[in-house]
mmCIF file of C-alpha atoms and ligand atoms in Angstrom:
data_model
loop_
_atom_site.group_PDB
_atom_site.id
_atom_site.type_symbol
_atom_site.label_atom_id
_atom_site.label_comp_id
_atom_site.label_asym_id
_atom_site.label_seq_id
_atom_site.Cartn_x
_atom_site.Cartn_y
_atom_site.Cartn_z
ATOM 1 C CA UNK A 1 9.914 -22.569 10.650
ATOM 2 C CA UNK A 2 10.029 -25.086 8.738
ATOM 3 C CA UNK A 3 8.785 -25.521 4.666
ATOM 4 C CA UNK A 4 9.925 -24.850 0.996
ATOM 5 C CA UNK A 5 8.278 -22.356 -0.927
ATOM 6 C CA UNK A 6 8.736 -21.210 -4.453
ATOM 7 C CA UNK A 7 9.795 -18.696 -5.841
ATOM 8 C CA UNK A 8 8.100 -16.776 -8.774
ATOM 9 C CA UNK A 9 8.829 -18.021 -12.194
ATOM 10 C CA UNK A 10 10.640 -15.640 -14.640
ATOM 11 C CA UNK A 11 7.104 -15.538 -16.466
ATOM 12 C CA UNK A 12 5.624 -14.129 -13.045
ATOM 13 C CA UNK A 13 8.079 -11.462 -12.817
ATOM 14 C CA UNK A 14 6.237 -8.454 -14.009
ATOM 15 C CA UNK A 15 7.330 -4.924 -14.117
ATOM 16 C CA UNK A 16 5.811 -2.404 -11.449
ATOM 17 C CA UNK A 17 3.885 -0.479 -13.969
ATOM 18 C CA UNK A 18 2.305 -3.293 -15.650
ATOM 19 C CA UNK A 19 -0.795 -3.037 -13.879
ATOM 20 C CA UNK A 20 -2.737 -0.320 -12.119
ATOM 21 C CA UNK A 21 -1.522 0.959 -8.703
ATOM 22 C CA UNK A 22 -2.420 4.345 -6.738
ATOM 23 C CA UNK A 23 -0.008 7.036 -7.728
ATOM 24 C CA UNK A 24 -1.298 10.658 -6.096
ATOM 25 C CA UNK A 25 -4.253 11.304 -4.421
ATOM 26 C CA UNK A 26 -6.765 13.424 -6.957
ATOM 27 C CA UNK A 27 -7.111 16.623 -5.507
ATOM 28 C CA UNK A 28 -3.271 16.968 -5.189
ATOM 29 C CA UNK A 29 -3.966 17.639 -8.860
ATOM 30 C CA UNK A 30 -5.425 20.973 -9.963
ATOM 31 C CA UNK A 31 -4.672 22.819 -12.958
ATOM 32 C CA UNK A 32 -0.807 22.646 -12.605
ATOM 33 C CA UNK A 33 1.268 19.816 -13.308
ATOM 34 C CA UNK A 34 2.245 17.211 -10.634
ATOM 35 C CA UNK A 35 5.479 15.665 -10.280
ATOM 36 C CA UNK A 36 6.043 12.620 -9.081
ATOM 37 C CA UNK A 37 8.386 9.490 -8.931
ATOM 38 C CA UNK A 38 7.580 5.825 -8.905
ATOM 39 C CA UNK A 39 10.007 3.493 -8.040
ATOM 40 C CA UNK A 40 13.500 5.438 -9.402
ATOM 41 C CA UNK A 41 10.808 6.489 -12.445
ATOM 42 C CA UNK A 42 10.192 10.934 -12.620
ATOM 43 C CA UNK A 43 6.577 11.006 -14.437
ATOM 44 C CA UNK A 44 4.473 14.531 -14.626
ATOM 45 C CA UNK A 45 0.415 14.252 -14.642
ATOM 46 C CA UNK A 46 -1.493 16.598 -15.577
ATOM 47 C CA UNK A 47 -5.059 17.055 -16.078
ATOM 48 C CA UNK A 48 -6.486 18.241 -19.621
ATOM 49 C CA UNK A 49 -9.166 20.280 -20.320
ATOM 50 C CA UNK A 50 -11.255 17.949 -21.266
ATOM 51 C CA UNK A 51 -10.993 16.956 -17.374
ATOM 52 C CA UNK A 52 -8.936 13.628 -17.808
ATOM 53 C CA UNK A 53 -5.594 13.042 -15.810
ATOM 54 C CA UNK A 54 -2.462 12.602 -18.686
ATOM 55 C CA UNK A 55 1.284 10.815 -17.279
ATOM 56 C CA UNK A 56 3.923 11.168 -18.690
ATOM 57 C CA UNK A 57 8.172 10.780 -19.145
ATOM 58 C CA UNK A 58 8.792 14.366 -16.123
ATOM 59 C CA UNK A 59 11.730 14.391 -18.305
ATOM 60 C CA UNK A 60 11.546 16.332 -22.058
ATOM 61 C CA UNK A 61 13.053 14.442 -24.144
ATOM 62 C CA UNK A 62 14.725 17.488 -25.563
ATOM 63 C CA UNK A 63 16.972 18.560 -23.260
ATOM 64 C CA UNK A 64 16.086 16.787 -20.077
ATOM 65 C CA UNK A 65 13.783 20.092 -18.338
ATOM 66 C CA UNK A 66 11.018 18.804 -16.336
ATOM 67 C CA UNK A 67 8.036 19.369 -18.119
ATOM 68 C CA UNK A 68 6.124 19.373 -14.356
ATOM 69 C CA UNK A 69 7.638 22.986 -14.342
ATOM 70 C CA UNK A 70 5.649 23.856 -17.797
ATOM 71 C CA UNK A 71 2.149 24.316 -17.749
ATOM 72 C CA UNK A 72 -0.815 22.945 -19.473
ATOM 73 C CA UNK A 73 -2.575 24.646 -22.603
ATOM 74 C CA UNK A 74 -5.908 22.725 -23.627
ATOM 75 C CA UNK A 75 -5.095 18.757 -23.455
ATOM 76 C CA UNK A 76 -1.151 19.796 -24.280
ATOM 77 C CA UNK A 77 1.564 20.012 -21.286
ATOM 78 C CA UNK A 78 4.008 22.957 -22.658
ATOM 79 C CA UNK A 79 7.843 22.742 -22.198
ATOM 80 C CA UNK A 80 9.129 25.701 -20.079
ATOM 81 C CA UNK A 81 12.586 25.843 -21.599
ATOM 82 C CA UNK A 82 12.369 25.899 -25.534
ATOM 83 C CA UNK A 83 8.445 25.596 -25.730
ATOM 84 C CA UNK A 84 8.058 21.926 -27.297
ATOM 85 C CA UNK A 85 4.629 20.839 -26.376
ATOM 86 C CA UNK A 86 3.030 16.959 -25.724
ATOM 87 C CA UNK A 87 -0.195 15.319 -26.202
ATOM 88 C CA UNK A 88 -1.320 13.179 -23.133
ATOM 89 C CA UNK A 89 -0.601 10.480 -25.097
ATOM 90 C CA UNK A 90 2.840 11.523 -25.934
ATOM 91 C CA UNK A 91 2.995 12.813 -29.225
ATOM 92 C CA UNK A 92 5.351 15.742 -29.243
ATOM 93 C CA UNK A 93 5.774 19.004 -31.623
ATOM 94 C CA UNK A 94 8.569 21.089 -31.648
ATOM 95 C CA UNK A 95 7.642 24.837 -32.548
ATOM 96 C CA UNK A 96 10.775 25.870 -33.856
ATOM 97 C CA UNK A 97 11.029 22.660 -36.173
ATOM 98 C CA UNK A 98 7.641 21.315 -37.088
ATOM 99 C CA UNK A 99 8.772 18.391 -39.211
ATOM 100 C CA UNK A 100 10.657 16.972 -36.873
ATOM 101 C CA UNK A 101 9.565 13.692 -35.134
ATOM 102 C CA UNK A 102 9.182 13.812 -31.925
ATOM 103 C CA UNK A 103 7.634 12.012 -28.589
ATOM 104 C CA UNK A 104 7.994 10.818 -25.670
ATOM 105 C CA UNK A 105 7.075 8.158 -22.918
ATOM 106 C CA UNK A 106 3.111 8.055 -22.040
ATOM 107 C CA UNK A 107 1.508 5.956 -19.357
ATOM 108 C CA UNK A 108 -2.506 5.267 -18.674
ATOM 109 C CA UNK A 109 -4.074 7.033 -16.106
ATOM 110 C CA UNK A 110 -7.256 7.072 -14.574
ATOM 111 C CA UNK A 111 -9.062 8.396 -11.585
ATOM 112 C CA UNK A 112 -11.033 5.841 -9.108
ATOM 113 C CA UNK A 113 -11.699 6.187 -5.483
ATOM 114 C CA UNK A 114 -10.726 9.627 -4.945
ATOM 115 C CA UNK A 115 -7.248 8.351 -6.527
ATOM 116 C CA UNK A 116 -4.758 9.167 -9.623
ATOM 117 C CA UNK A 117 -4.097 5.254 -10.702
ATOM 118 C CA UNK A 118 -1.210 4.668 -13.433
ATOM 119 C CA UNK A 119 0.020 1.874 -15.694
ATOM 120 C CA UNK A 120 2.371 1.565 -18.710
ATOM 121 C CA UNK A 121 -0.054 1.535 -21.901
ATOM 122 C CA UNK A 122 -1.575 -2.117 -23.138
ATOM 123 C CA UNK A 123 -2.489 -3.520 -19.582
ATOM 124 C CA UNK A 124 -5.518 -5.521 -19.756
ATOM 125 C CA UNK A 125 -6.239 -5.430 -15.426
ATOM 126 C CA UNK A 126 -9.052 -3.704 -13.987
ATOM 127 C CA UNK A 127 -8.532 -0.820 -10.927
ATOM 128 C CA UNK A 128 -10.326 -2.929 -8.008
ATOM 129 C CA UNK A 129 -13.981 -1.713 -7.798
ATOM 130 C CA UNK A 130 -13.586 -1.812 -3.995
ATOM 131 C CA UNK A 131 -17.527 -3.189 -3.757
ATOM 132 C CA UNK A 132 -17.472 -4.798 -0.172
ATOM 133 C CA UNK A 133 -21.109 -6.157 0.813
ATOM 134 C CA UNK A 134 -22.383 -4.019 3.580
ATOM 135 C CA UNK A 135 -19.263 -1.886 4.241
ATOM 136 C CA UNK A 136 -18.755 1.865 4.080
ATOM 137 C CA UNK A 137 -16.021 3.900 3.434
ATOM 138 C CA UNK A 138 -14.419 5.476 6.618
ATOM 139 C CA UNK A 139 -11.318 6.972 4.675
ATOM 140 C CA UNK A 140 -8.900 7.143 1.984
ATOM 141 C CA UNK A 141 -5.168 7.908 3.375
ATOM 142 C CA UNK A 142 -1.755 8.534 2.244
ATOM 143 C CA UNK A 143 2.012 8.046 3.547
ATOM 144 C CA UNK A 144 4.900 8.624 3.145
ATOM 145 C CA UNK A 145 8.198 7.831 4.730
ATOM 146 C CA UNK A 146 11.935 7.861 4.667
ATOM 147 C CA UNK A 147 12.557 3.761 4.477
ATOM 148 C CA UNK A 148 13.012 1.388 1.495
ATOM 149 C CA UNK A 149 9.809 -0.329 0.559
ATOM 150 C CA UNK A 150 10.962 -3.826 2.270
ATOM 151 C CA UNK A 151 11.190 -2.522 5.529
ATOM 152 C CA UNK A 152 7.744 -1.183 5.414
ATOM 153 C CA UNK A 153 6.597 -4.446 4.046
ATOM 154 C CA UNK A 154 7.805 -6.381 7.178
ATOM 155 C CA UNK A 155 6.157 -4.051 9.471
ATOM 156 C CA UNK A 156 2.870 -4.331 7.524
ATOM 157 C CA UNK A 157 3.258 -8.239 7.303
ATOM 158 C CA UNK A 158 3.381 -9.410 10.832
ATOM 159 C CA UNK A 159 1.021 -8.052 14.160
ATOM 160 C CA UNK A 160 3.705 -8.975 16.960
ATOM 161 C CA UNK A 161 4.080 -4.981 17.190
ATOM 162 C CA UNK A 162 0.595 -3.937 17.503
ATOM 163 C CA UNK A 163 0.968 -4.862 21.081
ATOM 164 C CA UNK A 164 4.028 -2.409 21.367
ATOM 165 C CA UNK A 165 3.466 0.383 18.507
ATOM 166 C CA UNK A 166 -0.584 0.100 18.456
ATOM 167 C CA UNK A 167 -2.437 1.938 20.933
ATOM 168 C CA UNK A 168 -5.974 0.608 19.257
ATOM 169 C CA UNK A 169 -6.328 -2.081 17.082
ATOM 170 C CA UNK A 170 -3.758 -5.125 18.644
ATOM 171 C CA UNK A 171 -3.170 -7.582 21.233
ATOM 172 C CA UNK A 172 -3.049 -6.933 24.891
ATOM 173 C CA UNK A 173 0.720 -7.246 25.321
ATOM 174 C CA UNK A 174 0.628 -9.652 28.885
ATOM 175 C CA UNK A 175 -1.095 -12.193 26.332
ATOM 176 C CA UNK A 176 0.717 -12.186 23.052
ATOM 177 C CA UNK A 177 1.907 -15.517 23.968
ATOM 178 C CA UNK A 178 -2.090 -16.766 23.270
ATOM 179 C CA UNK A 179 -2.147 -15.521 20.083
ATOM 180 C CA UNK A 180 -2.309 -17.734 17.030
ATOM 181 C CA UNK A 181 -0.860 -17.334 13.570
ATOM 182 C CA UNK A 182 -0.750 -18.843 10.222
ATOM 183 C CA UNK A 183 0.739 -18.255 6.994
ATOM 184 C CA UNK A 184 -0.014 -19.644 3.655
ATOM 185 C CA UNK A 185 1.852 -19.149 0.505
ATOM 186 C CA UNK A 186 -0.765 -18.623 -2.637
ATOM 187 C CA UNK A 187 -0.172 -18.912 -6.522
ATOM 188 C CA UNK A 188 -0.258 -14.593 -6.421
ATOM 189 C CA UNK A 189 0.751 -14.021 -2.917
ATOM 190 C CA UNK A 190 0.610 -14.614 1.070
ATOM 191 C CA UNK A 191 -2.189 -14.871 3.506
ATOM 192 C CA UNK A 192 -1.702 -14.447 7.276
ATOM 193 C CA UNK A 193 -4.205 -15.210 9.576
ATOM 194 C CA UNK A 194 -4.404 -14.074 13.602
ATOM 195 C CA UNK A 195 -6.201 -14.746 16.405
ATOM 196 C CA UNK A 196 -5.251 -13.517 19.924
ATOM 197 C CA UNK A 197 -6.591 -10.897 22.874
ATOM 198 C CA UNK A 198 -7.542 -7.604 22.306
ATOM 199 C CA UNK A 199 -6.016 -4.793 24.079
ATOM 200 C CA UNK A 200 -7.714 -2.880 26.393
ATOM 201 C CA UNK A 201 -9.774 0.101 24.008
ATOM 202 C CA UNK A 202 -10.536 3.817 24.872
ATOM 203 C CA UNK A 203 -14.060 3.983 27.214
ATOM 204 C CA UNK A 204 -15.679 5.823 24.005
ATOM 205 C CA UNK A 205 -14.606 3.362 21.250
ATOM 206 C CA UNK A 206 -15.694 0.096 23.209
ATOM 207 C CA UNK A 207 -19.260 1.668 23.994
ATOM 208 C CA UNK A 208 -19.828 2.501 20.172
ATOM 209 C CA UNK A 209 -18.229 -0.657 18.806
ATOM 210 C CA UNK A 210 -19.475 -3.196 21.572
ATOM 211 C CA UNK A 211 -15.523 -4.274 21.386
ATOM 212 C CA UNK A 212 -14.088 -5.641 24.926
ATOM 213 C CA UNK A 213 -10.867 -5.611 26.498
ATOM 214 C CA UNK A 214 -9.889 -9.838 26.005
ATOM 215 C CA UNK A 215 -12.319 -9.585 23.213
ATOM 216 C CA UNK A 216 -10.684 -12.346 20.229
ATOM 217 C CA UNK A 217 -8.547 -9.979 17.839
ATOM 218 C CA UNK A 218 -8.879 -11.675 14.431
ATOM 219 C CA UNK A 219 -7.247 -10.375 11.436
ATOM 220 C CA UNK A 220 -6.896 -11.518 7.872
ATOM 221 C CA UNK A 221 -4.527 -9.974 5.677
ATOM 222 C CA UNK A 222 -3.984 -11.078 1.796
ATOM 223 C CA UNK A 223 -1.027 -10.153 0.817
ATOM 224 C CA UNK A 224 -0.649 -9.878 -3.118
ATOM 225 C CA UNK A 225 2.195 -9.130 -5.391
ATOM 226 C CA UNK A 226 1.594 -7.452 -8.762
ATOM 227 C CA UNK A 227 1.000 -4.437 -7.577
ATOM 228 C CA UNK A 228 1.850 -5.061 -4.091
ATOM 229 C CA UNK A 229 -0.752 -4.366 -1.545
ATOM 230 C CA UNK A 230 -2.910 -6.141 1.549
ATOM 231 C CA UNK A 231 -6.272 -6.459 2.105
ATOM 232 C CA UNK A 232 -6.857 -6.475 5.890
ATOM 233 C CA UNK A 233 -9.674 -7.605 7.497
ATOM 234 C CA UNK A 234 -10.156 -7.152 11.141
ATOM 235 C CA UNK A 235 -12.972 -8.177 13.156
ATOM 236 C CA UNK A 236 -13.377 -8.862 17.102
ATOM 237 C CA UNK A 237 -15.522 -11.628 18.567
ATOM 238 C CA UNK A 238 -16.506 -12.740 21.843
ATOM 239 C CA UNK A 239 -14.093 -15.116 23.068
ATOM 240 C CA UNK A 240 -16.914 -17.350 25.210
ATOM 241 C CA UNK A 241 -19.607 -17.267 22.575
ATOM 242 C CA UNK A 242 -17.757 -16.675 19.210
ATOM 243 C CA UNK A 243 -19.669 -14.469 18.296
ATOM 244 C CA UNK A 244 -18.913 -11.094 15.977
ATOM 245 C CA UNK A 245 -19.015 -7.847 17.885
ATOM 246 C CA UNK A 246 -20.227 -4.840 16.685
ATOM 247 C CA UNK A 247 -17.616 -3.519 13.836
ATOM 248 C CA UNK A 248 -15.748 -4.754 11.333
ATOM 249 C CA UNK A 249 -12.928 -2.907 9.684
ATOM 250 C CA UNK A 250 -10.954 -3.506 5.879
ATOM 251 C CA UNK A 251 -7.841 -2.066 5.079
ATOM 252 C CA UNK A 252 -7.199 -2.100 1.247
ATOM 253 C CA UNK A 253 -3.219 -0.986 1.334
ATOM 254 C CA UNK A 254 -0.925 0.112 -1.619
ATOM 255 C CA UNK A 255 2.742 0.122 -1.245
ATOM 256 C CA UNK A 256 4.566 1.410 -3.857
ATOM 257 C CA UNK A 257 8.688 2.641 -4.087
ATOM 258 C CA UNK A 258 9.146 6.378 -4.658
ATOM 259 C CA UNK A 259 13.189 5.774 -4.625
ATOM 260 C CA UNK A 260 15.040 3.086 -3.039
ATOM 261 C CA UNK A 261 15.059 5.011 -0.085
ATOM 262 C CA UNK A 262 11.760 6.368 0.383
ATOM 263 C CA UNK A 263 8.118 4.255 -0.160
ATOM 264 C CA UNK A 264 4.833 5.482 0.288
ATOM 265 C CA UNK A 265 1.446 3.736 0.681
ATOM 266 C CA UNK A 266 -2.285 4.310 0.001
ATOM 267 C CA UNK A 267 -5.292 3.211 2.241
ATOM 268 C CA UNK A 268 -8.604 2.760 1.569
ATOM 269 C CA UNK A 269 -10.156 1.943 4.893
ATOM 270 C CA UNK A 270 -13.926 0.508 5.540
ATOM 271 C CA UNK A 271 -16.240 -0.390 8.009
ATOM 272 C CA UNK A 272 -19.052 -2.538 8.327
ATOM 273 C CA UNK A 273 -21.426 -3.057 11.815
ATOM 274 C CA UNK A 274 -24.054 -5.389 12.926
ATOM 275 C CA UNK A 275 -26.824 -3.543 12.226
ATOM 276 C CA UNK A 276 -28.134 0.128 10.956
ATOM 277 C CA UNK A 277 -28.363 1.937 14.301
ATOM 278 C CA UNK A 278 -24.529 1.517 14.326
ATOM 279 C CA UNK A 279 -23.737 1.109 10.983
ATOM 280 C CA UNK A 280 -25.624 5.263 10.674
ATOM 281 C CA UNK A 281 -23.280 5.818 14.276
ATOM 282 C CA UNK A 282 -20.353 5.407 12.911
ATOM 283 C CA UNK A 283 -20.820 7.083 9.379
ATOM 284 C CA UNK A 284 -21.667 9.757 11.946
ATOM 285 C CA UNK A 285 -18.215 9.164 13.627
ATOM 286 C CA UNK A 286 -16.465 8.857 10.136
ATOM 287 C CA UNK A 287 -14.164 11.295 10.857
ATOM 288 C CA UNK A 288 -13.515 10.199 14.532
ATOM 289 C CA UNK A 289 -12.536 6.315 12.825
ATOM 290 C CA UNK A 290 -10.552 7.649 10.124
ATOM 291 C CA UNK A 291 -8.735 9.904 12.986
ATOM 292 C CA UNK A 292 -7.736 7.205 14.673
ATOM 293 C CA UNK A 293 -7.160 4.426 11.766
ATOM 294 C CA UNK A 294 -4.695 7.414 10.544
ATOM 295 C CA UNK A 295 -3.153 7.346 13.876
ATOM 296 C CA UNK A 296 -2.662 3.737 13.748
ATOM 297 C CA UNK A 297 -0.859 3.837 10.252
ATOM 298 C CA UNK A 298 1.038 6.726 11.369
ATOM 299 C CA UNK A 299 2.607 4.942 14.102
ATOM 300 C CA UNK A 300 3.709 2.205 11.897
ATOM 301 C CA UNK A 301 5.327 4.768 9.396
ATOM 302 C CA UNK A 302 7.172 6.367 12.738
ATOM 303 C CA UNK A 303 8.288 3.058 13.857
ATOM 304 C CA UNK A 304 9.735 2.090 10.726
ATOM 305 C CA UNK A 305 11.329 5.551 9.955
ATOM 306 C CA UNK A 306 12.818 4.541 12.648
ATOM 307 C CA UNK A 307 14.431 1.678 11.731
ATOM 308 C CA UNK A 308 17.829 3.095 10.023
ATOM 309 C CA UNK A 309 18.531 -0.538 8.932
ATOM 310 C CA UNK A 310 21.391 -1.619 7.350
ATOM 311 C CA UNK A 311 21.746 -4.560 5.113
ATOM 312 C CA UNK A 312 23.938 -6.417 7.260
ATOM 313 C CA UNK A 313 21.237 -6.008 10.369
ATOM 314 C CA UNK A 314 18.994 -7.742 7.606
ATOM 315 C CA UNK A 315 20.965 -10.416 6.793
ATOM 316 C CA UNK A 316 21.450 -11.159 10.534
ATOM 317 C CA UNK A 317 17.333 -11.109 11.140
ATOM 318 C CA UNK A 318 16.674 -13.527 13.956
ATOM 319 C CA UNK A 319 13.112 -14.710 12.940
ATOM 320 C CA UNK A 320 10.454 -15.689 15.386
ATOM 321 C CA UNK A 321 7.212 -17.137 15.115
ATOM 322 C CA UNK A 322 5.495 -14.353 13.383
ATOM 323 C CA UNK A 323 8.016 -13.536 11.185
ATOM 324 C CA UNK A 324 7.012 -16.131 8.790
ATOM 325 C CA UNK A 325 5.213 -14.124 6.491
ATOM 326 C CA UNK A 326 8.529 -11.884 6.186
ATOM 327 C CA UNK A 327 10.326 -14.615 5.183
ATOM 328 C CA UNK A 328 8.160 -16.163 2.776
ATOM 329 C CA UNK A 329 7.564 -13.192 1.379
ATOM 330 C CA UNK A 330 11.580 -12.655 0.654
ATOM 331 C CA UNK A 331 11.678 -16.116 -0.807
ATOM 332 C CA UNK A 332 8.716 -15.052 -3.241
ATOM 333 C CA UNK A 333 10.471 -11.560 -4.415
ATOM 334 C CA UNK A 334 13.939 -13.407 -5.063
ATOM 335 C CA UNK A 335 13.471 -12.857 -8.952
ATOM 336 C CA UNK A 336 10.309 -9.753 -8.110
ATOM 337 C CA UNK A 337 11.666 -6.189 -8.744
ATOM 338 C CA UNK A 338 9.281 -4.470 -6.558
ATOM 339 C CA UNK A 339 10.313 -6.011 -3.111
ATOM 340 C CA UNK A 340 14.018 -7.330 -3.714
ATOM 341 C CA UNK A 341 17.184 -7.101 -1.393
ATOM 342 C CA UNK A 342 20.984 -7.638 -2.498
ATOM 343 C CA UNK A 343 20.504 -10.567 -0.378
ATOM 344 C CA UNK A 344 17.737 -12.128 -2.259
ATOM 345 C CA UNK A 345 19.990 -11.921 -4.879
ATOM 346 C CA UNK A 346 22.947 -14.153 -3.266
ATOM 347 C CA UNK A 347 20.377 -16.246 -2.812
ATOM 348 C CA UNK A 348 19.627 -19.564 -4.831
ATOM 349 C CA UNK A 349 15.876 -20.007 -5.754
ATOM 350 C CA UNK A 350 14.002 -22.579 -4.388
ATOM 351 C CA UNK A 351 16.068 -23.478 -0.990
ATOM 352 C CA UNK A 352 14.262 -24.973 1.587
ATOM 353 C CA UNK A 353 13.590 -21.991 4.402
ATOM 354 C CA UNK A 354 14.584 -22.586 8.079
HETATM 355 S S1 LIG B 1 14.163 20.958 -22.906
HETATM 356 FE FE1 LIG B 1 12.086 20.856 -23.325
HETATM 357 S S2 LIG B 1 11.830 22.010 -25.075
HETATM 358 FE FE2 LIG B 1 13.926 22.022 -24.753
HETATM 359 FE FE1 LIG B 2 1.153 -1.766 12.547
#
């Protein structure tokens, strides 16, 4: 590999809640409070009676209970331990001493695509609208695991493994040597393209999809960084005449940190066919897809759970030809919070890479 790539300018660096990213699936939320943590941060939602979704500071800023343990009264979240309530936006009362000032840390939430989505108040993005010509929703799916955030990254960045971990949707493993990849480095991210054999498929998915064993695999995945998340999007053709087989799939994919230890991701998957007969098969078999796009995803989270990797092993990565995305990837979170090892920050911005 061969190239220089740039880092992100101080001005690019943003901090994870500047913008809108999926934080807990919506009907994890009922009437009690829901705690959660976002990379190293403890925030409690809640949901109002007026039907909106309020976040939070989990932590009172009296004496440090976690107000996910109180309970909600009206649009209010109520303070187990000394009764102090909050306003969704923050604003705090203290029953005991009215006068006194008090509040505490508020973020904006909102619900969108069957999703709890959070950001620090004053961003001025829009949550993605998700409007893909001619696709349907198959399912919306959560996970998540015991590894830091950059090891589940470099799974989800390169498709080497879906001949080993994949059972579905990858290369037949006696070809992987066919397949072709590229990676690009853009102003806001990465985008990886692939093009190699499919693997042989169940007799009941290649009848309804029309997808063959030796079938061309191609997947493009845009990988952004603020908030970081891919947009796959796989589709098979037929490697005499080029042309598109039956279904398409698109992975939308949110990774966030919950701790440096543990990450978690949410999926919005799609699917799109050549024509109505199929298109109204499979939104019969909606269930049947999302079963097995789950199983898919769930192998990755396995595999990487797996991993037990130590810094050192990381720093002694022997890259090969799909790797590239990893790599470029590093390079682009050397000054990025979200994504960054202790050995990004040995490392001197703007090196050439190997
Ligand atoms: S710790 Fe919350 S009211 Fe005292
Ligand atoms: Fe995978």
């Amino acid at each position: 590999m061969t190239g220089t790539v740039r880092p992100l300018r101080r001005s690019e660096v943003r901090d994870p809640f500047a913008v809108w990213r999926p934080a807990l699936l919506s009907h994890k939320l009922k009437t009690k409070p829901a705690e959660i943590k976002l990379f190293g941060r403890e925030i409690v939602l809640f949901r109002g009676s007026d039907g909106r979704v309020y976040a939070l500071n989990n932590r009172c800023p009296h004496r440090k209970m976690r107000l996910s343990q109180g309970h909600v009264d009206g649009c209010q979240i109520v303070c187990p331990y000394h009764g102090w309530r909050f306003s969704g936006e923050g604003a705090g009362v203290s029953p005991g001493t009215p006068g006194m000032k008090v509040s505490t840390e508020s973020y904006e939430a909102s619900e969108r695509h069957g999703v709890v989505w959070l950001r620090e108040s004053g961003g001025t993005d829009e949550i993605p609208s998700f409007d893909f010509p001619g696709y349907r929703h198959a399912a919306l799916l959560y996970h998540p695991l015991h590894a830091p955030l950059r090891h589940l990254l470099d799974n989800m960045m390169e498709l080497e493994h879906t001949a080993s971990v994949h059972s579905l949707f990858g290369f037949d493993v006696s070809r992987l040597h066919e397949v072709t990849t590229s990676t690009t480095q853009k102003e806001d991210g990465i985008h990886i393209f692939y093009d190699g054999p499919q693997r042989k498929l169940p007799l009941y998915l290649r009848a309804t999809s029309g997808i063959r064993e030796g079938d061309r695999f191609i997947q493009y995945a845009d990988v952004k960084l603020a908030p970081i998340h891919a947009v796959y999007d796989l589709q098979w053709r037929d490697p005499k005449q080029n042309s598109l087989r039956g279904m398409e799939l698109k992975f939308v994919i949110y990774f966030n940190e919950i701790e440096p230890d543990r990450a978690e991701q949410f999926t919005f998957a799609y699917f799109r066919c050549d024509g109505p007969l199929r298109q109204n098969l499979f939104t019969l078999l909606r269930k049947v897809l999302a079963f097995n796009i789950n199983r898919e995803l769930t192998a990755d989270v396995k595999l990487v759970e797996s991993l037990h990797l130590t810094q050192q092993h990381e720093n002694s990565y022997l890259f090969g030809r799909f790797d590239k995305p990893l790599h470029m990837m590093r390079r682009m979170t050397t000054q990025f919070p979200e994504a960054r090892t202790e050995a990004d920050d040995k490392e001197q911005p703007g090196v050439n890479s190997r």
